[in-house]
């Protein structure tokens, strides 16, 4: 009996959250994508890792979380600049190929990497690089030493679970075009499995119920 009450409470809370910002999801799917806005904040927590610090819930509004410090090697200094226009064009093409709403795919890119294609997340530690070659070297080093969690590229695709989609080729995984195509295919598959784009966004990130809902909210409303 207690289990049934607990399940009903969880469903009720989830229903309230969906009602509060479901209109924003509809808006995100229906409108054209926004311009190239690069987030300076850090990456979200990865699957199975400790939750991100600084998350606040005040008066029903999610407050932005604290940023993280990017670790940049001396051999490949980070040059901060906005992503080139063609990165967004690649996302548009990948979205069209798979039927994924462009705004959702680009929203995930903004949350995952801020639109920076040379991004890795190694065991929960975000790293940005100045070039594709530098990121590829770091990715190969991480794989060689048996890194458990490795998320790659502009859409932060999980290597452990989705490396086969790149033919287990890190060179393909770090390519922004291939990275976006795989991410879009994953979203389309998750949409089919979950029955909704909201569920697909949550499944792309995974984690606890709170982390899933917070992630989807950031994708839909923007990580500003």
PDB file of C-alpha atoms in Angstrom:
ATOM      1  CA  UNK A   1       0.000   0.000   0.000  1.00  0.00           C
ATOM      2  CA  UNK A   2       2.814   2.405   0.915  1.00  0.00           C
ATOM      3  CA  UNK A   3       4.576   1.581  -2.351  1.00  0.00           C
ATOM      4  CA  UNK A   4       1.479   2.518  -4.324  1.00  0.00           C
ATOM      5  CA  UNK A   5       1.159   5.837  -2.463  1.00  0.00           C
ATOM      6  CA  UNK A   6       4.817   6.604  -3.135  1.00  0.00           C
ATOM      7  CA  UNK A   7       4.417   5.846  -6.849  1.00  0.00           C
ATOM      8  CA  UNK A   8       1.330   8.063  -7.069  1.00  0.00           C
ATOM      9  CA  UNK A   9       3.146  10.920  -5.322  1.00  0.00           C
ATOM     10  CA  UNK A  10       6.064  10.682  -7.771  1.00  0.00           C
ATOM     11  CA  UNK A  11       3.694  10.665 -10.727  1.00  0.00           C
ATOM     12  CA  UNK A  12       1.806  13.659  -9.326  1.00  0.00           C
ATOM     13  CA  UNK A  13       5.021  15.669  -8.847  1.00  0.00           C
ATOM     14  CA  UNK A  14       6.216  14.823 -12.341  1.00  0.00           C
ATOM     15  CA  UNK A  15       2.838  15.805 -13.797  1.00  0.00           C
ATOM     16  CA  UNK A  16       3.008  19.201 -12.052  1.00  0.00           C
ATOM     17  CA  UNK A  17       6.506  19.849 -13.427  1.00  0.00           C
ATOM     18  CA  UNK A  18       5.426  18.924 -16.944  1.00  0.00           C
ATOM     19  CA  UNK A  19       2.366  21.215 -16.769  1.00  0.00           C
ATOM     20  CA  UNK A  20       4.526  24.120 -15.590  1.00  0.00           C
ATOM     21  CA  UNK A  21       6.919  24.108 -18.514  1.00  0.00           C
ATOM     22  CA  UNK A  22       5.368  21.894 -21.195  1.00  0.00           C
ATOM     23  CA  UNK A  23       4.346  25.055 -23.133  1.00  0.00           C
ATOM     24  CA  UNK A  24       8.033  25.927 -23.308  1.00  0.00           C
ATOM     25  CA  UNK A  25       8.785  22.532 -24.846  1.00  0.00           C
ATOM     26  CA  UNK A  26       6.124  23.095 -27.493  1.00  0.00           C
ATOM     27  CA  UNK A  27       7.625  26.536 -28.131  1.00  0.00           C
ATOM     28  CA  UNK A  28      11.093  25.027 -28.434  1.00  0.00           C
ATOM     29  CA  UNK A  29       9.973  22.425 -30.971  1.00  0.00           C
ATOM     30  CA  UNK A  30       7.927  24.822 -33.054  1.00  0.00           C
ATOM     31  CA  UNK A  31      10.111  27.898 -33.379  1.00  0.00           C
ATOM     32  CA  UNK A  32      13.234  28.356 -35.485  1.00  0.00           C
ATOM     33  CA  UNK A  33      16.522  27.845 -33.694  1.00  0.00           C
ATOM     34  CA  UNK A  34      18.226  30.802 -32.066  1.00  0.00           C
ATOM     35  CA  UNK A  35      21.584  32.241 -33.055  1.00  0.00           C
ATOM     36  CA  UNK A  36      25.031  31.161 -32.007  1.00  0.00           C
ATOM     37  CA  UNK A  37      25.146  31.786 -28.260  1.00  0.00           C
ATOM     38  CA  UNK A  38      28.006  30.168 -26.425  1.00  0.00           C
ATOM     39  CA  UNK A  39      27.563  29.303 -22.767  1.00  0.00           C
ATOM     40  CA  UNK A  40      30.593  29.981 -20.584  1.00  0.00           C
ATOM     41  CA  UNK A  41      29.348  27.580 -17.932  1.00  0.00           C
ATOM     42  CA  UNK A  42      30.600  24.066 -17.284  1.00  0.00           C
ATOM     43  CA  UNK A  43      29.247  20.758 -18.432  1.00  0.00           C
ATOM     44  CA  UNK A  44      26.428  18.955 -16.643  1.00  0.00           C
ATOM     45  CA  UNK A  45      27.104  15.912 -14.461  1.00  0.00           C
ATOM     46  CA  UNK A  46      27.489  12.717 -16.413  1.00  0.00           C
ATOM     47  CA  UNK A  47      25.659   9.468 -15.922  1.00  0.00           C
ATOM     48  CA  UNK A  48      26.452   7.759 -12.644  1.00  0.00           C
ATOM     49  CA  UNK A  49      28.557  10.631 -11.322  1.00  0.00           C
ATOM     50  CA  UNK A  50      27.912  12.910  -8.307  1.00  0.00           C
ATOM     51  CA  UNK A  51      25.304  15.656  -8.942  1.00  0.00           C
ATOM     52  CA  UNK A  52      26.474  19.082  -9.942  1.00  0.00           C
ATOM     53  CA  UNK A  53      26.950  21.609  -7.140  1.00  0.00           C
ATOM     54  CA  UNK A  54      25.109  24.865  -6.820  1.00  0.00           C
ATOM     55  CA  UNK A  55      21.676  23.812  -8.043  1.00  0.00           C
ATOM     56  CA  UNK A  56      19.031  25.887  -6.331  1.00  0.00           C
ATOM     57  CA  UNK A  57      15.275  25.830  -6.483  1.00  0.00           C
ATOM     58  CA  UNK A  58      13.752  29.132  -5.439  1.00  0.00           C
ATOM     59  CA  UNK A  59      10.108  30.045  -5.815  1.00  0.00           C
ATOM     60  CA  UNK A  60       9.624  27.338  -8.381  1.00  0.00           C
ATOM     61  CA  UNK A  61      12.371  28.626 -10.659  1.00  0.00           C
ATOM     62  CA  UNK A  62      15.573  26.745 -11.400  1.00  0.00           C
ATOM     63  CA  UNK A  63      18.548  28.954 -10.642  1.00  0.00           C
ATOM     64  CA  UNK A  64      21.653  28.641 -12.847  1.00  0.00           C
ATOM     65  CA  UNK A  65      24.331  26.472 -11.318  1.00  0.00           C
ATOM     66  CA  UNK A  66      27.858  27.518 -10.541  1.00  0.00           C
ATOM     67  CA  UNK A  67      30.387  27.228 -13.346  1.00  0.00           C
ATOM     68  CA  UNK A  68      33.413  24.988 -13.324  1.00  0.00           C
ATOM     69  CA  UNK A  69      37.029  25.638 -14.153  1.00  0.00           C
ATOM     70  CA  UNK A  70      38.105  24.174 -17.459  1.00  0.00           C
ATOM     71  CA  UNK A  71      41.350  22.168 -17.334  1.00  0.00           C
ATOM     72  CA  UNK A  72      43.473  23.165 -20.297  1.00  0.00           C
ATOM     73  CA  UNK A  73      46.847  21.617 -21.031  1.00  0.00           C
ATOM     74  CA  UNK A  74      49.847  23.825 -21.758  1.00  0.00           C
ATOM     75  CA  UNK A  75      50.405  22.062 -25.051  1.00  0.00           C
ATOM     76  CA  UNK A  76      46.960  23.031 -26.302  1.00  0.00           C
ATOM     77  CA  UNK A  77      45.906  26.395 -24.836  1.00  0.00           C
ATOM     78  CA  UNK A  78      42.239  27.255 -24.995  1.00  0.00           C
ATOM     79  CA  UNK A  79      41.236  30.084 -27.295  1.00  0.00           C
ATOM     80  CA  UNK A  80      37.745  31.269 -26.385  1.00  0.00           C
ATOM     81  CA  UNK A  81      35.635  32.340 -29.314  1.00  0.00           C
ATOM     82  CA  UNK A  82      32.143  31.758 -30.594  1.00  0.00           C
ATOM     83  CA  UNK A  83      31.588  28.624 -32.672  1.00  0.00           C
ATOM     84  CA  UNK A  84      31.588  29.060 -36.414  1.00  0.00           C
ATOM     85  CA  UNK A  85      28.249  29.330 -38.168  1.00  0.00           C
ATOM     86  CA  UNK A  86      28.762  25.987 -39.918  1.00  0.00           C
ATOM     87  CA  UNK A  87      28.550  24.120 -36.593  1.00  0.00           C
ATOM     88  CA  UNK A  88      24.933  25.167 -36.339  1.00  0.00           C
ATOM     89  CA  UNK A  89      24.412  24.318 -40.003  1.00  0.00           C
ATOM     90  CA  UNK A  90      25.683  20.786 -39.348  1.00  0.00           C
ATOM     91  CA  UNK A  91      23.193  20.461 -36.495  1.00  0.00           C
ATOM     92  CA  UNK A  92      20.428  21.611 -38.824  1.00  0.00           C
ATOM     93  CA  UNK A  93      21.358  18.978 -41.406  1.00  0.00           C
ATOM     94  CA  UNK A  94      21.576  16.208 -38.783  1.00  0.00           C
ATOM     95  CA  UNK A  95      18.167  17.234 -37.444  1.00  0.00           C
ATOM     96  CA  UNK A  96      16.622  17.153 -40.904  1.00  0.00           C
ATOM     97  CA  UNK A  97      18.114  13.727 -41.643  1.00  0.00           C
ATOM     98  CA  UNK A  98      16.652  12.157 -38.509  1.00  0.00           C
ATOM     99  CA  UNK A  99      13.449  14.124 -37.941  1.00  0.00           C
ATOM    100  CA  UNK A 100      14.698  15.569 -34.660  1.00  0.00           C
ATOM    101  CA  UNK A 101      13.541  19.150 -33.976  1.00  0.00           C
ATOM    102  CA  UNK A 102      16.525  21.377 -34.688  1.00  0.00           C
ATOM    103  CA  UNK A 103      15.955  23.483 -31.603  1.00  0.00           C
ATOM    104  CA  UNK A 104      16.110  20.418 -29.347  1.00  0.00           C
ATOM    105  CA  UNK A 105      19.331  19.133 -30.910  1.00  0.00           C
ATOM    106  CA  UNK A 106      20.994  22.539 -30.718  1.00  0.00           C
ATOM    107  CA  UNK A 107      19.680  23.050 -27.182  1.00  0.00           C
ATOM    108  CA  UNK A 108      21.420  19.830 -26.153  1.00  0.00           C
ATOM    109  CA  UNK A 109      24.615  21.011 -27.849  1.00  0.00           C
ATOM    110  CA  UNK A 110      24.492  24.271 -25.889  1.00  0.00           C
ATOM    111  CA  UNK A 111      24.034  22.477 -22.565  1.00  0.00           C
ATOM    112  CA  UNK A 112      26.575  19.752 -23.285  1.00  0.00           C
ATOM    113  CA  UNK A 113      29.453  21.746 -24.797  1.00  0.00           C
ATOM    114  CA  UNK A 114      28.382  25.343 -25.256  1.00  0.00           C
ATOM    115  CA  UNK A 115      28.728  24.718 -28.987  1.00  0.00           C
ATOM    116  CA  UNK A 116      32.484  24.102 -28.697  1.00  0.00           C
ATOM    117  CA  UNK A 117      33.296  21.040 -30.847  1.00  0.00           C
ATOM    118  CA  UNK A 118      36.657  20.204 -29.247  1.00  0.00           C
ATOM    119  CA  UNK A 119      35.214  19.182 -25.864  1.00  0.00           C
ATOM    120  CA  UNK A 120      35.756  16.056 -23.764  1.00  0.00           C
ATOM    121  CA  UNK A 121      34.388  14.947 -20.428  1.00  0.00           C
ATOM    122  CA  UNK A 122      36.784  12.498 -18.797  1.00  0.00           C
ATOM    123  CA  UNK A 123      35.366  10.784 -15.700  1.00  0.00           C
ATOM    124  CA  UNK A 124      33.279  13.863 -14.917  1.00  0.00           C
ATOM    125  CA  UNK A 125      36.094  16.351 -15.594  1.00  0.00           C
ATOM    126  CA  UNK A 126      35.302  18.722 -18.500  1.00  0.00           C
ATOM    127  CA  UNK A 127      38.134  19.626 -20.848  1.00  0.00           C
ATOM    128  CA  UNK A 128      38.233  21.934 -23.867  1.00  0.00           C
ATOM    129  CA  UNK A 129      40.914  21.974 -26.514  1.00  0.00           C
ATOM    130  CA  UNK A 130      42.075  24.441 -29.135  1.00  0.00           C
ATOM    131  CA  UNK A 131      41.927  21.956 -31.999  1.00  0.00           C
ATOM    132  CA  UNK A 132      40.507  18.652 -33.176  1.00  0.00           C
ATOM    133  CA  UNK A 133      43.987  17.088 -33.195  1.00  0.00           C
ATOM    134  CA  UNK A 134      44.618  18.017 -29.558  1.00  0.00           C
ATOM    135  CA  UNK A 135      41.258  16.580 -28.496  1.00  0.00           C
ATOM    136  CA  UNK A 136      41.864  13.378 -30.466  1.00  0.00           C
ATOM    137  CA  UNK A 137      45.218  12.843 -28.726  1.00  0.00           C
ATOM    138  CA  UNK A 138      43.594  13.341 -25.333  1.00  0.00           C
ATOM    139  CA  UNK A 139      40.736  10.984 -26.204  1.00  0.00           C
ATOM    140  CA  UNK A 140      43.148   8.258 -27.280  1.00  0.00           C
ATOM    141  CA  UNK A 141      45.112   8.699 -24.058  1.00  0.00           C
ATOM    142  CA  UNK A 142      41.920   8.434 -22.001  1.00  0.00           C
ATOM    143  CA  UNK A 143      40.846   5.234 -23.778  1.00  0.00           C
ATOM    144  CA  UNK A 144      44.310   3.719 -23.452  1.00  0.00           C
ATOM    145  CA  UNK A 145      44.323   4.169 -19.704  1.00  0.00           C
ATOM    146  CA  UNK A 146      40.869   2.637 -19.361  1.00  0.00           C
ATOM    147  CA  UNK A 147      38.787   5.710 -18.576  1.00  0.00           C
ATOM    148  CA  UNK A 148      35.329   4.584 -17.483  1.00  0.00           C
ATOM    149  CA  UNK A 149      33.330   7.673 -18.479  1.00  0.00           C
ATOM    150  CA  UNK A 150      34.306   9.456 -21.687  1.00  0.00           C
ATOM    151  CA  UNK A 151      31.945  11.839 -23.457  1.00  0.00           C
ATOM    152  CA  UNK A 152      33.153  13.185 -26.774  1.00  0.00           C
ATOM    153  CA  UNK A 153      32.606  16.182 -28.984  1.00  0.00           C
ATOM    154  CA  UNK A 154      30.083  18.887 -29.600  1.00  0.00           C
ATOM    155  CA  UNK A 155      27.154  16.701 -28.455  1.00  0.00           C
ATOM    156  CA  UNK A 156      29.137  14.843 -25.760  1.00  0.00           C
ATOM    157  CA  UNK A 157      28.336  11.350 -27.034  1.00  0.00           C
ATOM    158  CA  UNK A 158      29.142   8.616 -24.514  1.00  0.00           C
ATOM    159  CA  UNK A 159      32.007   6.533 -25.948  1.00  0.00           C
ATOM    160  CA  UNK A 160      31.463   3.495 -23.735  1.00  0.00           C
ATOM    161  CA  UNK A 161      27.887   2.917 -24.857  1.00  0.00           C
ATOM    162  CA  UNK A 162      27.924   4.437 -28.341  1.00  0.00           C
ATOM    163  CA  UNK A 163      31.441   3.892 -29.663  1.00  0.00           C
ATOM    164  CA  UNK A 164      30.114   1.195 -31.985  1.00  0.00           C
ATOM    165  CA  UNK A 165      28.082   3.846 -33.798  1.00  0.00           C
ATOM    166  CA  UNK A 166      31.408   5.362 -34.874  1.00  0.00           C
ATOM    167  CA  UNK A 167      32.855   1.961 -35.748  1.00  0.00           C
ATOM    168  CA  UNK A 168      34.969   2.338 -32.592  1.00  0.00           C
ATOM    169  CA  UNK A 169      36.922   5.047 -34.412  1.00  0.00           C
ATOM    170  CA  UNK A 170      37.871   7.985 -32.193  1.00  0.00           C
ATOM    171  CA  UNK A 171      38.784   9.946 -35.303  1.00  0.00           C
ATOM    172  CA  UNK A 172      35.160   9.717 -36.412  1.00  0.00           C
ATOM    173  CA  UNK A 173      33.817  10.416 -32.929  1.00  0.00           C
ATOM    174  CA  UNK A 174      35.670  13.742 -32.644  1.00  0.00           C
ATOM    175  CA  UNK A 175      34.419  14.888 -36.051  1.00  0.00           C
ATOM    176  CA  UNK A 176      31.589  17.398 -35.389  1.00  0.00           C
ATOM    177  CA  UNK A 177      29.499  16.205 -38.338  1.00  0.00           C
ATOM    178  CA  UNK A 178      29.636  12.551 -37.299  1.00  0.00           C
ATOM    179  CA  UNK A 179      29.154  13.501 -33.650  1.00  0.00           C
ATOM    180  CA  UNK A 180      25.987  15.464 -34.386  1.00  0.00           C
ATOM    181  CA  UNK A 181      24.594  12.747 -36.635  1.00  0.00           C
ATOM    182  CA  UNK A 182      25.053  10.086 -33.967  1.00  0.00           C
ATOM    183  CA  UNK A 183      23.516  12.349 -31.319  1.00  0.00           C
ATOM    184  CA  UNK A 184      20.508  13.011 -33.561  1.00  0.00           C
ATOM    185  CA  UNK A 185      20.058   9.302 -34.264  1.00  0.00           C
ATOM    186  CA  UNK A 186      20.194   8.582 -30.534  1.00  0.00           C
ATOM    187  CA  UNK A 187      17.545  11.223 -29.849  1.00  0.00           C
ATOM    188  CA  UNK A 188      15.296   9.813 -32.571  1.00  0.00           C
ATOM    189  CA  UNK A 189      15.660   6.332 -31.094  1.00  0.00           C
ATOM    190  CA  UNK A 190      14.943   7.618 -27.584  1.00  0.00           C
ATOM    191  CA  UNK A 191      11.885   9.492 -28.871  1.00  0.00           C
ATOM    192  CA  UNK A 192      10.553   6.266 -30.364  1.00  0.00           C
ATOM    193  CA  UNK A 193      11.210   4.380 -27.131  1.00  0.00           C
ATOM    194  CA  UNK A 194       9.861   6.967 -24.683  1.00  0.00           C
ATOM    195  CA  UNK A 195       7.006   8.260 -26.818  1.00  0.00           C
ATOM    196  CA  UNK A 196       7.847  11.951 -26.403  1.00  0.00           C
ATOM    197  CA  UNK A 197      10.591  14.473 -27.070  1.00  0.00           C
ATOM    198  CA  UNK A 198      10.602  15.335 -23.374  1.00  0.00           C
ATOM    199  CA  UNK A 199      11.394  11.718 -22.566  1.00  0.00           C
ATOM    200  CA  UNK A 200      14.059  11.650 -25.284  1.00  0.00           C
ATOM    201  CA  UNK A 201      15.820  14.691 -23.822  1.00  0.00           C
ATOM    202  CA  UNK A 202      15.773  13.175 -20.343  1.00  0.00           C
ATOM    203  CA  UNK A 203      17.045   9.811 -21.616  1.00  0.00           C
ATOM    204  CA  UNK A 204      19.908  11.490 -23.457  1.00  0.00           C
ATOM    205  CA  UNK A 205      21.275  12.661 -20.126  1.00  0.00           C
ATOM    206  CA  UNK A 206      20.071   9.955 -17.738  1.00  0.00           C
ATOM    207  CA  UNK A 207      20.694  10.158 -13.994  1.00  0.00           C
ATOM    208  CA  UNK A 208      18.224  10.593 -11.164  1.00  0.00           C
ATOM    209  CA  UNK A 209      14.708  11.929 -11.699  1.00  0.00           C
ATOM    210  CA  UNK A 210      15.813  15.359 -10.468  1.00  0.00           C
ATOM    211  CA  UNK A 211      18.828  15.432 -12.804  1.00  0.00           C
ATOM    212  CA  UNK A 212      16.725  14.336 -15.777  1.00  0.00           C
ATOM    213  CA  UNK A 213      14.045  16.985 -15.206  1.00  0.00           C
ATOM    214  CA  UNK A 214      16.611  19.723 -14.551  1.00  0.00           C
ATOM    215  CA  UNK A 215      18.554  18.781 -17.688  1.00  0.00           C
ATOM    216  CA  UNK A 216      15.446  18.836 -19.877  1.00  0.00           C
ATOM    217  CA  UNK A 217      14.473  22.210 -18.422  1.00  0.00           C
ATOM    218  CA  UNK A 218      17.886  23.641 -19.300  1.00  0.00           C
ATOM    219  CA  UNK A 219      17.723  22.256 -22.851  1.00  0.00           C
ATOM    220  CA  UNK A 220      14.235  23.640 -23.482  1.00  0.00           C
ATOM    221  CA  UNK A 221      14.574  27.035 -21.817  1.00  0.00           C
ATOM    222  CA  UNK A 222      18.258  27.608 -22.520  1.00  0.00           C
ATOM    223  CA  UNK A 223      21.301  27.343 -20.297  1.00  0.00           C
ATOM    224  CA  UNK A 224      21.629  31.091 -19.803  1.00  0.00           C
TER     225      UNK A 224
END
